[in-house]
Structures are given as structure tokens and as C-alpha cells.
Amino acid sequence: MLGAVGKSAAASNGALNEPNGVPQAAQVSGSSPELEKWVDEVPRPGVIEPQGTKEGQPYYEVEIQEVEQ
């Protein structure tokens, strides 16, 4: 059973009005714009090694940084 917040969120997107409460795929009409092929290869990060173990499992420290393109 959905709580008050979950129920209102599901109702706002129409999920409760669909059969079995499961929304159906949206019908989309239109076309995609022509896109240029990749000019540069997408960078792939390297594989990192664990910094040690924690409770018998590999432990990793990963730095992330927000960027704007």
C-alpha cells in the first residue's frame, strides 16, 4: 500500500488510472534531428585498485568533481 506521498506521486503521473496501476508506454510522434557523428572518442576512465579492505571487502576511494559543459 502506498503512503500519502507515494500515492499522490503515483496519482499525479496517472499510474493509478492504468490497468493494475502500471502506466503504459507513451505514444510519441515526430522524428529525431540529424546528429553529427562523434568527432572525438568518448573518454573512458581507467580501472582503479582498492585502497585496502573494510570488513573483509575491497575498499575504494573515488573522487568526483562536478563539471559544466
PDB file of C-alpha atoms in Angstrom:
ATOM      1  CA  MET A   1       0.000   0.000   0.000  1.00  0.00           C
ATOM      2  CA  LEU A   2       1.325   3.417  -0.904  1.00  0.00           C
ATOM      3  CA  GLY A   3       1.862   6.048   1.764  1.00  0.00           C
ATOM      4  CA  ALA A   4       0.378   9.519   1.332  1.00  0.00           C
ATOM      5  CA  VAL A   5       3.408  10.845  -0.546  1.00  0.00           C
ATOM      6  CA  GLY A   6       3.766   7.776  -2.776  1.00  0.00           C
ATOM      7  CA  LYS A   7       0.047   7.742  -3.505  1.00  0.00           C
ATOM      8  CA  SER A   8      -0.059  11.404  -4.551  1.00  0.00           C
ATOM      9  CA  ALA A   9       3.051  10.994  -6.711  1.00  0.00           C
ATOM     10  CA  ALA A  10       1.594   7.938  -8.441  1.00  0.00           C
ATOM     11  CA  ALA A  11      -1.748   9.687  -8.925  1.00  0.00           C
ATOM     12  CA  SER A  12      -0.120  12.791 -10.407  1.00  0.00           C
ATOM     13  CA  ASN A  13       1.518  10.766 -13.178  1.00  0.00           C
ATOM     14  CA  GLY A  14      -1.646   8.758 -13.865  1.00  0.00           C
ATOM     15  CA  ALA A  15      -0.265   5.409 -12.666  1.00  0.00           C
ATOM     16  CA  LEU A  16      -3.338   4.676 -10.540  1.00  0.00           C
ATOM     17  CA  ASN A  17      -5.627   5.170 -13.559  1.00  0.00           C
ATOM     18  CA  GLU A  18      -3.870   2.480 -15.603  1.00  0.00           C
ATOM     19  CA  PRO A  19      -4.714  -1.242 -15.518  1.00  0.00           C
ATOM     20  CA  ASN A  20      -3.063  -2.831 -12.472  1.00  0.00           C
ATOM     21  CA  GLY A  21      -1.600   0.598 -11.606  1.00  0.00           C
ATOM     22  CA  VAL A  22       1.079   0.128 -14.287  1.00  0.00           C
ATOM     23  CA  PRO A  23       1.474   3.038 -16.738  1.00  0.00           C
ATOM     24  CA  GLN A  24       1.533   2.198 -20.435  1.00  0.00           C
ATOM     25  CA  ALA A  25       4.272   3.330 -22.829  1.00  0.00           C
ATOM     26  CA  ALA A  26       3.732   6.844 -24.157  1.00  0.00           C
ATOM     27  CA  GLN A  27       2.824   7.315 -27.783  1.00  0.00           C
ATOM     28  CA  VAL A  28       5.372   9.620 -29.389  1.00  0.00           C
ATOM     29  CA  SER A  29       5.117  11.091 -32.826  1.00  0.00           C
ATOM     30  CA  GLY A  30       7.813  13.037 -34.571  1.00  0.00           C
ATOM     31  CA  SER A  31      11.313  12.453 -35.751  1.00  0.00           C
ATOM     32  CA  SER A  32      14.804  12.731 -34.382  1.00  0.00           C
ATOM     33  CA  PRO A  33      17.041  15.521 -35.630  1.00  0.00           C
ATOM     34  CA  GLU A  34      20.065  14.644 -37.719  1.00  0.00           C
ATOM     35  CA  LEU A  35      23.050  14.322 -35.407  1.00  0.00           C
ATOM     36  CA  GLU A  36      26.719  14.604 -36.280  1.00  0.00           C
ATOM     37  CA  LYS A  37      28.869  11.524 -35.752  1.00  0.00           C
ATOM     38  CA  TRP A  38      31.276  11.566 -32.819  1.00  0.00           C
ATOM     39  CA  VAL A  39      34.334  13.595 -33.710  1.00  0.00           C
ATOM     40  CA  ASP A  40      36.377  12.571 -30.686  1.00  0.00           C
ATOM     41  CA  GLU A  41      36.199   9.234 -28.916  1.00  0.00           C
ATOM     42  CA  VAL A  42      34.352   9.325 -25.615  1.00  0.00           C
ATOM     43  CA  PRO A  43      36.921   9.261 -22.798  1.00  0.00           C
ATOM     44  CA  ARG A  44      36.878   6.098 -20.718  1.00  0.00           C
ATOM     45  CA  PRO A  45      38.135   6.209 -17.158  1.00  0.00           C
ATOM     46  CA  GLY A  46      40.796   3.745 -16.107  1.00  0.00           C
ATOM     47  CA  VAL A  47      40.282   0.858 -13.707  1.00  0.00           C
ATOM     48  CA  ILE A  48      41.035   1.702 -10.093  1.00  0.00           C
ATOM     49  CA  GLU A  49      42.554  -0.548  -7.481  1.00  0.00           C
ATOM     50  CA  PRO A  50      41.098  -0.864  -3.982  1.00  0.00           C
ATOM     51  CA  GLN A  51      42.734   1.250  -1.256  1.00  0.00           C
ATOM     52  CA  GLY A  52      42.557  -1.705   1.117  1.00  0.00           C
ATOM     53  CA  THR A  53      39.794  -3.723   2.722  1.00  0.00           C
ATOM     54  CA  LYS A  54      36.925  -2.884   5.055  1.00  0.00           C
ATOM     55  CA  GLU A  55      35.118  -5.686   6.865  1.00  0.00           C
ATOM     56  CA  GLY A  56      36.765  -8.187   4.524  1.00  0.00           C
ATOM     57  CA  GLN A  57      35.602  -6.422   1.330  1.00  0.00           C
ATOM     58  CA  PRO A  58      37.639  -4.313  -1.123  1.00  0.00           C
ATOM     59  CA  TYR A  59      37.555  -0.617  -0.154  1.00  0.00           C
ATOM     60  CA  TYR A  60      37.686   2.079  -2.837  1.00  0.00           C
ATOM     61  CA  GLU A  61      38.015   5.841  -2.507  1.00  0.00           C
ATOM     62  CA  VAL A  62      36.710   7.676  -5.550  1.00  0.00           C
ATOM     63  CA  GLU A  63      36.895  11.435  -6.057  1.00  0.00           C
ATOM     64  CA  ILE A  64      34.199  13.038  -8.146  1.00  0.00           C
ATOM     65  CA  GLN A  65      34.019  16.551  -9.471  1.00  0.00           C
ATOM     66  CA  GLU A  66      31.081  18.401 -10.966  1.00  0.00           C
ATOM     67  CA  VAL A  67      31.744  19.898 -14.382  1.00  0.00           C
ATOM     68  CA  GLU A  68      29.658  22.049 -16.657  1.00  0.00           C
ATOM     69  CA  GLN A  69      29.856  21.605 -20.400  1.00  0.00           C
TER      70      GLN A  69
END
